[in-house]
Each structure stands twice: as structure tokens, then as C-alpha cells.
Coordinates of C-alpha atoms and ligand atoms in Angstrom, one line a residue:
M1 CA -62.4 -18.4 73.6
N2 CA -60.9 -21.3 75.5
R3 CA -59.9 -21.8 79.0
S4 CA -55.6 -21.4 78.4
Q5 CA -57.3 -17.6 78.0
F6 CA -57.9 -17.6 81.6
P7 CA -55.3 -18.3 85.0
E8 CA -54.9 -21.6 85.4
H9 CA -55.9 -21.6 89.0
F10 CA -58.8 -19.1 87.2
L11 CA -61.8 -19.8 89.9
W12 CA -64.9 -20.9 88.1
G13 CA -67.9 -21.0 90.2
A14 CA -71.5 -19.7 91.0
A15 CA -72.8 -17.9 93.7
S16 CA -75.5 -17.4 96.1
A17 CA -77.0 -15.7 100.0
A18 CA -78.3 -17.1 102.9
Y19 CA -81.6 -16.0 102.7
Q20 CA -82.2 -16.6 99.0
I21 CA -81.7 -20.0 99.7
E22 CA -81.1 -21.7 103.1
G23 CA -84.6 -22.0 104.1
G24 CA -85.2 -23.0 107.4
Y25 CA -86.0 -19.9 108.6
Q26 CA -86.8 -20.8 112.4
A27 CA -84.6 -24.6 112.6
D28 CA -82.5 -25.1 115.4
D29 CA -81.3 -22.4 117.1
K30 CA -81.6 -20.1 114.3
G31 CA -83.0 -15.7 115.3
P32 CA -85.1 -13.7 113.1
S33 CA -83.2 -11.4 110.8
I34 CA -84.8 -8.2 110.0
W35 CA -85.3 -10.2 106.2
D36 CA -87.7 -12.3 107.8
T37 CA -89.4 -9.7 109.9
F38 CA -90.2 -7.4 106.9
T39 CA -90.9 -10.1 104.5
Q40 CA -93.8 -11.3 107.7
Q41 CA -94.4 -7.3 108.6
T42 CA -94.5 -5.5 104.9
D43 CA -96.3 -6.1 101.7
K44 CA -92.8 -4.9 100.2
T45 CA -92.1 -8.4 98.4
K46 CA -94.2 -9.2 95.1
H47 CA -96.7 -11.7 96.3
H48 CA -96.1 -11.6 99.9
T49 CA -92.8 -14.5 98.8
N50 CA -90.3 -14.7 101.4
G51 CA -87.1 -16.7 102.1
Q52 CA -88.5 -19.3 104.8
V53 CA -88.4 -22.4 103.0
A54 CA -86.5 -20.8 99.9
T55 CA -85.0 -23.5 97.4
D56 CA -84.6 -25.0 102.0
H57 CA -80.6 -25.7 101.0
Y58 CA -80.6 -26.3 105.0
H59 CA -81.9 -29.2 104.1
R60 CA -80.9 -30.2 101.0
Y61 CA -77.0 -28.6 100.7
K62 CA -75.9 -31.9 99.6
E63 CA -77.6 -32.3 97.0
D64 CA -76.9 -29.1 95.8
V65 CA -73.0 -30.1 96.4
N66 CA -73.2 -32.7 94.2
L67 CA -74.8 -30.9 91.5
M68 CA -71.7 -27.8 92.1
A69 CA -69.9 -31.2 91.5
E70 CA -71.5 -32.6 88.9
M71 CA -71.0 -29.3 87.1
R72 CA -67.3 -29.7 87.8
L73 CA -67.2 -26.0 90.0
K74 CA -64.4 -24.7 91.1
A75 CA -65.2 -22.3 93.7
Y76 CA -69.2 -22.0 95.5
R77 CA -69.5 -18.3 97.3
F78 CA -72.2 -18.6 99.9
S79 CA -73.2 -16.3 102.9
I80 CA -73.1 -17.2 106.0
S81 CA -76.3 -16.3 108.0
W82 CA -74.9 -14.0 111.3
S83 CA -78.7 -15.1 113.1
R84 CA -77.9 -18.9 112.8
I85 CA -74.5 -18.3 114.1
M86 CA -75.8 -15.9 117.0
P87 CA -79.1 -15.7 117.1
T88 CA -79.3 -12.2 118.8
G89 CA -76.7 -11.3 117.2
E90 CA -74.2 -11.0 120.0
K91 CA -72.7 -13.3 122.8
N92 CA -74.7 -16.6 122.5
I93 CA -73.3 -18.4 119.7
S94 CA -75.2 -21.9 118.3
E95 CA -73.4 -24.6 117.2
S96 CA -75.5 -26.2 114.9
G97 CA -75.4 -23.0 113.1
L98 CA -72.2 -23.3 112.8
S99 CA -72.1 -26.8 112.0
F100 CA -74.3 -26.4 109.1
Y101 CA -71.4 -24.0 107.2
S102 CA -69.0 -26.0 108.9
D103 CA -69.9 -29.0 107.1
L104 CA -70.4 -27.1 103.5
I105 CA -67.8 -26.2 103.9
D106 CA -66.5 -30.0 104.2
N107 CA -68.3 -30.8 101.9
L108 CA -67.5 -28.9 99.1
L109 CA -63.8 -28.9 99.8
A110 CA -64.3 -32.9 99.2
H111 CA -65.3 -32.2 96.0
G112 CA -62.7 -29.9 95.4
I113 CA -64.4 -26.6 95.6
T114 CA -63.0 -23.6 97.2
P115 CA -65.8 -21.8 99.7
V116 CA -66.0 -17.9 99.1
V117 CA -68.0 -16.9 101.8
T118 CA -69.9 -14.1 102.1
L119 CA -69.7 -12.7 106.0
Y120 CA -72.7 -10.3 105.6
H121 CA -74.7 -10.4 102.4
W122 CA -78.0 -7.7 104.0
D123 CA -79.8 -10.5 106.6
L124 CA -78.7 -8.6 109.9
P125 CA -80.0 -10.1 113.6
Q126 CA -83.9 -8.6 114.3
A127 CA -82.2 -8.5 117.6
L128 CA -79.5 -5.9 116.7
Q129 CA -81.9 -3.6 115.1
D130 CA -84.3 -3.6 117.5
K131 CA -81.5 -3.1 120.4
Y132 CA -79.0 -1.2 118.5
G133 CA -80.9 0.6 115.3
G134 CA -78.7 -1.4 113.2
W135 CA -76.2 -0.1 110.6
E136 CA -77.4 3.5 112.6
S137 CA -75.7 3.0 115.8
R138 CA -71.3 2.5 115.9
A139 CA -72.1 -0.2 118.5
L140 CA -72.2 -2.6 115.5
V141 CA -69.1 -1.4 114.1
P142 CA -67.2 -3.8 117.2
L143 CA -70.6 -6.3 117.6
F144 CA -69.6 -7.7 113.6
A145 CA -66.4 -8.2 114.0
D146 CA -67.7 -10.4 116.9
Y147 CA -69.2 -12.5 114.9
C148 CA -66.6 -12.9 112.2
R149 CA -63.9 -13.8 114.4
I150 CA -65.8 -16.3 115.4
L151 CA -65.4 -17.3 111.8
F152 CA -61.9 -17.0 110.9
E153 CA -61.6 -19.0 114.4
R154 CA -64.2 -21.6 113.5
F155 CA -63.2 -21.6 109.1
G156 CA -60.4 -20.1 108.6
D157 CA -58.3 -23.3 108.3
R158 CA -60.4 -24.0 105.1
V159 CA -61.7 -20.9 103.7
T160 CA -59.1 -18.7 102.0
Y161 CA -61.4 -16.0 100.0
W162 CA -64.1 -14.0 102.2
V163 CA -66.2 -11.3 101.3
T164 CA -67.7 -8.4 103.6
F165 CA -70.2 -6.5 102.5
N166 CA -72.5 -7.6 100.0
E167 CA -73.5 -4.3 97.5
Q168 CA -73.1 -2.0 100.7
N169 CA -74.6 0.5 98.1
V170 CA -77.2 -1.3 97.4
F171 CA -79.2 -2.4 100.7
T172 CA -77.8 0.8 102.3
S173 CA -79.7 3.1 99.1
L174 CA -83.2 0.0 99.6
G175 CA -82.9 0.2 103.3
Y176 CA -82.5 3.1 104.0
R177 CA -83.1 5.6 101.4
W178 CA -86.0 3.9 99.1
A179 CA -87.6 2.1 102.9
S180 CA -87.7 -1.2 99.7
H181 CA -85.4 -3.7 101.4
P182 CA -85.2 -3.7 105.1
P183 CA -84.8 -1.2 107.7
N184 CA -87.3 0.2 105.2
I185 CA -86.6 3.4 105.9
A186 CA -86.3 6.7 104.1
D187 CA -84.0 9.3 104.6
E188 CA -81.4 10.3 103.1
K189 CA -79.5 11.7 105.7
R190 CA -79.9 8.8 108.0
M191 CA -78.4 6.2 104.9
F192 CA -75.1 8.1 104.9
A193 CA -74.7 7.7 108.6
A194 CA -75.1 4.2 108.3
N195 CA -73.2 3.9 105.1
H196 CA -70.1 5.6 107.5
V197 CA -70.5 3.0 110.0
I198 CA -71.0 0.1 107.5
N199 CA -67.5 1.2 106.5
L200 CA -66.3 0.9 109.6
A201 CA -67.3 -2.2 110.2
N202 CA -66.1 -3.1 106.7
A203 CA -62.4 -2.0 107.5
T204 CA -62.2 -3.4 111.0
A205 CA -63.4 -6.9 109.6
I206 CA -60.6 -6.6 106.7
N207 CA -57.9 -5.8 109.5
L208 CA -59.4 -8.6 111.8
C209 CA -58.9 -11.2 109.3
H210 CA -55.2 -10.0 107.9
E211 CA -54.2 -10.6 111.8
L212 CA -55.8 -13.4 112.1
L213 CA -55.0 -15.6 109.3
P214 CA -52.4 -13.7 107.2
S215 CA -53.1 -15.9 104.4
A216 CA -56.5 -15.5 103.7
L217 CA -57.7 -13.0 101.4
I218 CA -60.7 -10.3 101.6
G219 CA -62.5 -7.7 100.4
P220 CA -66.1 -6.1 99.5
S221 CA -68.1 -7.1 96.7
F222 CA -69.6 -3.9 95.2
G223 CA -72.5 -3.7 92.5
Y224 CA -70.7 -1.5 90.1
G225 CA -71.8 0.5 87.2
E226 CA -69.8 2.8 84.6
V227 CA -71.9 5.4 84.1
A228 CA -71.6 6.8 80.1
P229 CA -72.6 10.9 79.0
F230 CA -75.7 10.8 77.0
S231 CA -74.1 12.6 74.4
S232 CA -70.5 14.4 73.8
Q233 CA -71.7 17.5 75.4
P234 CA -69.2 18.7 77.8
E235 CA -72.2 18.9 80.2
D236 CA -73.2 15.7 79.8
V237 CA -69.3 14.4 79.9
L238 CA -69.7 15.9 83.4
A239 CA -72.7 14.5 84.6
A240 CA -71.1 11.2 84.1
K241 CA -67.7 11.7 86.4
D242 CA -70.1 12.9 88.7
A243 CA -72.5 10.5 88.4
N244 CA -69.6 7.7 88.5
Q245 CA -68.3 9.6 92.2
F246 CA -71.8 9.2 93.4
N247 CA -72.6 5.7 92.5
N248 CA -68.8 4.5 92.4
D249 CA -66.3 6.0 94.0
W250 CA -68.3 7.2 97.2
W251 CA -67.6 3.6 97.9
L252 CA -64.7 2.1 95.7
D253 CA -62.2 5.0 97.0
V254 CA -63.5 4.5 100.7
Y255 CA -62.9 1.0 100.3
C256 CA -59.2 0.8 98.6
R257 CA -58.2 4.8 99.5
G258 CA -60.1 5.2 103.5
Q259 CA -61.4 8.2 101.7
Y260 CA -64.5 9.9 100.2
P261 CA -64.6 12.0 97.1
V262 CA -64.2 15.7 98.0
K263 CA -67.2 16.6 95.4
I264 CA -69.3 14.4 97.3
L265 CA -68.6 15.3 100.9
H266 CA -68.6 18.9 100.4
L267 CA -72.4 18.6 98.1
L268 CA -73.5 16.3 101.4
Q269 CA -71.9 18.9 103.5
N270 CA -74.0 22.2 101.4
L271 CA -77.5 19.7 101.9
N272 CA -77.2 18.8 106.0
L273 CA -76.7 15.6 104.2
D274 CA -73.1 14.8 105.9
F275 CA -72.2 12.8 108.8
E276 CA -70.0 12.7 111.3
I277 CA -66.2 11.0 110.4
S278 CA -63.7 11.1 113.6
A279 CA -60.2 11.4 113.6
A280 CA -60.1 7.8 114.3
D281 CA -62.5 6.8 111.8
D282 CA -60.4 8.4 109.1
V283 CA -57.7 6.3 110.6
L284 CA -59.3 3.0 110.4
L285 CA -60.5 3.9 107.1
K286 CA -56.9 4.0 105.7
S287 CA -55.2 1.4 107.6
A288 CA -57.9 -1.4 105.8
H289 CA -56.4 -2.9 102.7
P290 CA -58.8 -5.5 100.9
N291 CA -56.8 -8.3 99.0
F292 CA -59.2 -8.2 96.0
I293 CA -62.3 -6.4 94.8
G294 CA -65.5 -7.7 94.1
L295 CA -67.2 -7.0 91.5
N296 CA -70.6 -7.2 91.4
Y297 CA -71.9 -6.2 87.6
Y298 CA -75.3 -7.0 85.8
H299 CA -75.2 -3.0 84.0
G300 CA -73.9 0.1 83.7
G301 CA -76.2 3.5 83.6
T302 CA -76.6 6.6 81.3
V303 CA -76.5 10.3 82.1
R304 CA -76.8 13.9 81.0
A305 CA -76.5 17.4 83.1
P306 CA -79.7 17.7 84.9
S307 CA -80.0 21.1 82.9
Q308 CA -80.7 19.5 79.4
A309 CA -83.5 17.9 80.1
Q310 CA -85.0 17.4 76.5
S311 CA -88.1 15.5 75.5
D312 CA -86.5 12.8 73.1
V313 CA -84.8 11.3 76.0
V314 CA -86.1 8.8 78.4
E315 CA -86.0 9.4 81.4
K316 CA -85.6 6.8 83.9
Q317 CA -88.3 6.0 85.5
L318 CA -88.6 6.1 89.6
T319 CA -91.4 3.3 89.7
N320 CA -88.5 0.8 89.1
I321 CA -86.6 1.6 91.1
D322 CA -82.7 0.4 90.0
P323 CA -80.6 -0.3 93.0
Y324 CA -77.5 -0.3 90.4
L325 CA -78.0 3.3 89.3
M326 CA -79.8 5.6 92.0
A327 CA -82.1 7.3 89.4
A328 CA -82.7 11.5 90.7
D329 CA -85.6 12.1 92.6
N330 CA -87.5 15.9 92.1
N331 CA -87.0 15.6 95.6
Q332 CA -84.1 19.6 95.8
K333 CA -82.1 18.3 98.3
S334 CA -80.7 15.1 96.6
P335 CA -77.7 15.3 95.9
E336 CA -78.2 13.5 92.4
H337 CA -80.8 16.9 91.5
Y338 CA -76.9 18.7 91.5
L339 CA -74.7 16.2 89.5
F340 CA -76.8 14.5 87.4
Q341 CA -80.2 12.4 85.4
S342 CA -80.6 9.0 84.5
V343 CA -81.7 8.5 81.3
E344 CA -82.7 5.2 78.9
N345 CA -79.2 4.2 77.4
P346 CA -81.0 3.7 73.8
Y347 CA -78.4 1.0 72.2
L348 CA -78.8 -1.2 74.6
D349 CA -81.0 -4.2 74.7
K350 CA -83.4 -5.2 78.3
T351 CA -83.9 -8.5 80.4
D352 CA -87.9 -9.6 81.0
W353 CA -87.4 -7.2 84.0
G354 CA -85.7 -4.2 82.4
W355 CA -82.6 -4.3 83.4
E356 CA -79.9 -3.7 80.4
I357 CA -77.5 -5.5 78.8
D358 CA -73.9 -4.2 78.5
P359 CA -71.6 -6.9 77.8
I360 CA -69.1 -4.6 76.8
G361 CA -70.3 -2.3 79.8
F362 CA -68.4 -5.4 81.8
Q363 CA -65.1 -4.8 80.2
I364 CA -65.2 -1.1 81.1
A365 CA -66.0 -2.1 84.4
L366 CA -63.3 -4.4 84.4
R367 CA -60.0 -2.5 83.1
N368 CA -61.3 1.0 85.0
I369 CA -61.6 -0.7 88.7
Y370 CA -57.7 -2.3 87.8
D371 CA -56.2 0.5 86.0
K372 CA -57.5 2.8 89.7
Y373 CA -57.2 0.8 92.4
Q374 CA -55.1 -1.7 91.4
L375 CA -56.3 -4.6 93.0
P376 CA -57.1 -8.3 91.6
I377 CA -60.8 -8.8 90.7
F378 CA -63.6 -10.7 91.9
V379 CA -66.4 -11.6 90.3
T380 CA -68.5 -11.9 92.8
E381 CA -71.8 -12.1 90.7
N382 CA -73.0 -11.8 86.8
G383 CA -76.1 -13.4 85.6
L384 CA -79.2 -12.6 83.9
G385 CA -82.9 -12.8 86.0
A386 CA -85.6 -14.8 83.7
F387 CA -88.8 -15.9 83.1
D388 CA -87.8 -20.1 82.4
T389 CA -89.9 -22.8 81.6
L390 CA -90.2 -26.4 81.5
D391 CA -90.7 -27.5 78.5
S392 CA -92.5 -31.0 77.6
H393 CA -89.6 -33.3 78.1
Q394 CA -89.3 -31.1 81.8
N395 CA -86.0 -29.5 80.2
I396 CA -85.4 -26.4 80.3
N397 CA -83.8 -24.1 77.4
D398 CA -82.0 -21.2 78.6
D399 CA -80.2 -20.0 75.9
Y400 CA -80.6 -16.9 75.9
R401 CA -78.5 -17.2 79.6
I402 CA -76.1 -19.5 77.7
Q403 CA -75.8 -16.4 75.3
Y404 CA -75.6 -13.4 78.2
L405 CA -72.9 -15.4 80.3
N406 CA -70.9 -15.6 76.6
Q407 CA -70.8 -12.2 76.3
H408 CA -69.6 -11.1 79.1
L409 CA -67.0 -14.1 79.5
L410 CA -65.8 -13.0 76.1
E411 CA -65.4 -9.4 77.7
L412 CA -63.8 -10.9 80.8
S413 CA -61.3 -12.5 78.6
A414 CA -60.1 -9.3 77.0
A415 CA -60.1 -7.3 80.2
I416 CA -57.4 -10.9 81.4
A417 CA -55.7 -10.0 77.9
S418 CA -55.8 -6.7 78.2
G419 CA -53.7 -7.3 81.9
V420 CA -56.3 -6.6 84.6
E421 CA -55.4 -9.2 87.2
V422 CA -58.8 -11.0 88.0
I423 CA -58.9 -13.9 90.1
G424 CA -62.6 -15.7 89.8
Y425 CA -65.6 -15.6 88.2
C426 CA -68.7 -16.1 90.0
A427 CA -72.1 -16.4 88.0
W428 CA -75.1 -15.7 90.0
S429 CA -76.8 -17.8 90.8
F430 CA -76.1 -21.7 90.9
T431 CA -79.9 -22.7 91.5
D432 CA -83.1 -20.4 91.0
L433 CA -84.1 -18.1 94.4
L434 CA -85.8 -16.0 95.9
S435 CA -85.4 -12.4 94.2
W436 CA -85.8 -10.3 97.0
L437 CA -88.6 -8.5 96.1
N438 CA -89.3 -10.3 92.6
G439 CA -90.1 -13.6 94.3
Y440 CA -89.3 -16.8 92.6
D441 CA -90.1 -16.0 89.2
K442 CA -87.4 -14.2 88.6
R443 CA -84.7 -17.1 87.8
Y444 CA -81.1 -16.7 87.6
G445 CA -80.5 -20.5 88.3
F446 CA -77.5 -23.1 86.3
V447 CA -80.0 -25.4 88.4
Y448 CA -83.9 -24.7 87.9
I449 CA -85.7 -25.0 91.5
D450 CA -89.4 -26.6 91.2
R451 CA -91.7 -24.0 93.3
D452 CA -93.3 -20.5 92.6
D453 CA -94.0 -17.9 94.6
F454 CA -97.6 -19.5 96.6
S455 CA -96.4 -23.0 97.0
A456 CA -92.9 -24.4 97.8
K457 CA -93.8 -27.6 95.4
T458 CA -91.5 -30.4 95.4
L459 CA -88.5 -28.2 95.1
T460 CA -87.4 -30.4 92.8
R461 CA -83.7 -29.8 90.9
I462 CA -83.7 -29.9 87.5
P463 CA -79.8 -29.2 85.9
K464 CA -80.9 -25.8 83.2
K465 CA -79.2 -26.3 79.6
S466 CA -76.4 -23.6 80.8
F467 CA -76.3 -26.0 83.6
Y468 CA -74.9 -28.2 81.0
Ligands
BG6_1 C1 -76.8 -8.5 93.4 C2 -77.8 -9.5 94.5 O1 -77.9 -7.0 94.2 O2 -78.0 -9.1 92.7 C3 -78.3 -10.9 95.0 O3 -75.9 -9.5 95.5 C4 -79.3 -10.4 94.3 O4 -78.5 -10.9 96.3 C5 -79.1 -10.5 92.5 O5 -80.2 -11.7 93.8 C6 -79.8 -10.1 91.8 O6 -81.1 -9.1 92.0 P1 -82.6 -9.4 92.0 O7 -83.3 -8.4 92.3 O8 -82.7 -9.3 90.3 O9 -82.8 -10.5 92.5

């Protein structure tokens, strides 16, 4: 693999999200987000970790951008915290919040780094949750558009690449089904309803961007994993098709074609899990055309037919909820119960956190998405969460991460060679950061941050071997 196998202006980058790095949770005018509240009011995060200080990027962003430049990143994907821009999510605008991101963008550009801005990476202003019930309310669609309009107007002269929602599939299921993210709800019907409202907000934001910034490029980032059948038994093959529809097409078909997969829609109706889709919704969803699909790839999944359960297959443990593959549960009303059951793939190694490592699945994902939707793909996340430790010379020899990234980049280059159009690749993540539920020990970065779950320590930045 060498550079010439990638397009000339390929965006080699790394990514982050506001709540996971910024800290400064009450700095200047910032209002609380649902993550600020959730981490204070529940004990669902490891060791009660939260993003109050995080990596203190809010105060140290210049140092971080200098490191990006030293690593020669061509792109940096970060998210904007809505409640930093609008403390209550609506009406009043915070100039200090805007100037933080404006300075960050200017700093990146001054170093030749292309900013890639995510509009929503899970930190809804708490005031919108309290006043309207968050994403369950259609009132959020125009409010999200108001917020996006401000960003397009203020930053559109300098930002070309925009991501609407980060991993809608993940934050809706963890937030509204499994009650392990805010708003801490366990109700499938409400999840599907909120998901539809977010689809409307996504389409509205894309249309608004195209109206205000005709040369900008915008798309959602989706947490995608191709689902394989456990065996060649036709029932398992059918289960894999259904699982792909349920886990992937359910979102990607809406983003790219403006329609839900019919089979899943019918199943939800039969299970009384359906939601209101008006004629106007239909028009709106069909009117929005993303310029690219953001792909966050960690791994895929394996399934067999629900009726094929046998003792030789290790079923996925529900205690370790996997956000990339909604595990079937015993609830007879759950859609998965009728479609598939998730099982372990016996051929794959796993990370320290039990996530399957499947680089070939990455090539399959890229090719399948491109073949199906014919849109350029921007890899907006891919990386390895691991326990990194400092050696006696204060170095981090993360050869396992280098190997992981190398294997995935080889598959990426193979996908490109086979004709898939890929705009860029942002590794997750640039610095170590807060892993939402797993605290600070699950490290993804090229740059080590000297902190742990219990103390912010020195917050010193130490480039790892993978950085070099
Ligand atoms: C994605 C998110 O789900 O995966 C990131 O977009 C997240 O915000 C990353 O940190 C890794 O997940 P985790 O749970 O290991 O932190």
C-alpha cells in the first residue's frame, strides 16, 4: 500500500466529538446538555466519569491543533456542542461559543487542515429535553434547522464538509431503547418515533445547507456493520438479509432514497411499534440528497435464523450491549425476534472490550454501500479502543493499533482500487478521549492524554508510536 493508491486530495484525518474532549462544561455561556445531566444524575457511566473536564480541549485546542499539524493531518472532524452556541437550544446565541469554534476553524486552516464539522454528536441542550421532550417532539426539527443556519452562516465561508447526525442508529437505540444513554428511556415505540423525527431534522438540515451553501458537501455519519449469515443454510442467509435491512437499510434507505424498507415497516405495524409518517414527511425525506455517506466502521455482525438456535452457537450477551448490532432480546414484541438472532463469529479476534476485529468486513461495507447508493463515502470513524500504558521512558508503543489501522487501510485501498469513491478517512480518534460509558481507560487516540477515570491529572499530551 502506498499513497498513490489513494485519490490525490484524499482527506487523511482524525476525529473527535465535543462532549468527549472539550471539558469547560460551564465555561463562558455554555448551557447544560443531556450528557451533562445524565452523568450527574445516573450511575450508568464507568466510575461516574463525565466530560466536565475531559481532555480540556476547550482551553488547549491550540496545542492540539499544533500536534495535528505535526502529524500532518489533512482533515480534522469535530462536533459542535449545540448548547455552547445556544445555551437553551433556541433563541439566544452565545458569541463566546461561536468564537471558540471560529478560532478552532481558523487555526486548522492556518495549518492546512480541512475542518469537517459534525452538527450533532449526541449532546442535545438539556433545555430542549425539558421543554419539548427532546427528539420525540417535532418541534425540534425547526429548532435544529435554526441552530444549523447559524453555523452555516457563520462558518460556511470556511467549512466545506458537514456531517449532520453522528450514528443516529446508535444514539437512538442506546438512548430510547436500552436506557443506557440520555434521555435514559427503555421504550421501543418511543425510539422508533424519535428516530423518525431525527430523520426529518436530518433532511431539513441537508436541504438548508444546499440552499445556503451550494458548494458545501453534507451527509450523515452512520455506524455501519455488514451482517453475515452464520451458515449457508437458507434460513440463516435470509436472517442476514433481514438483519441488514433492520440494522443498516432502515437508516441508509431513508437518508439516500427517502423511504423506509417496506418489510421492516410492516413488521413494526404488526407489532404496534409504528409511528406517524405524514404525506409531507414523505415529500421532505425524498427531497433531501446527501452529498456523501459518512461511514463509521468498527465491525459487522453475524446472525442466524431465530428458529435455528442450537447449543453450539454462542449467543451475544445482552449484558454487553453492542451499539452496532441491536442484539435480539427475549421480548416477544421485539422486531428482531421475528428476523434474526445475533451470534458470535468464531473466526474473528476481539478487542479488549469484546468488539470483533474484522478488516475485511470494512472492504465489504465500503463496496456494499457504494454499490447500493452510488454516493461517495467519507470514512468518518474507524479505530481501536485499547488499554495503552506508558513504558519507563514515557512512551506508548501501541503496535496493536498500528496493526489494526494498517489492516483496515489495506482493505480501504482495495475498495478504492475496485472503484469505490472515498473522500477521506478520519481515524477515531486524534487524542484519547472520554468513551461515553467506558471512562478514560478505553483509549483510541494517536495522542495519549495523562488522565484517568478518577482525576484529570496533568492532561499532558504524549504522542504515541501510532502518531509517528
Ligand atoms: C462511535 C461514536 O460510536 O464510536 C464515538 O461516534 C465513540 O463517539 C466511538 O466514542 C467508540 O465507542 P466507545 O463506546 O468505544 O467509546
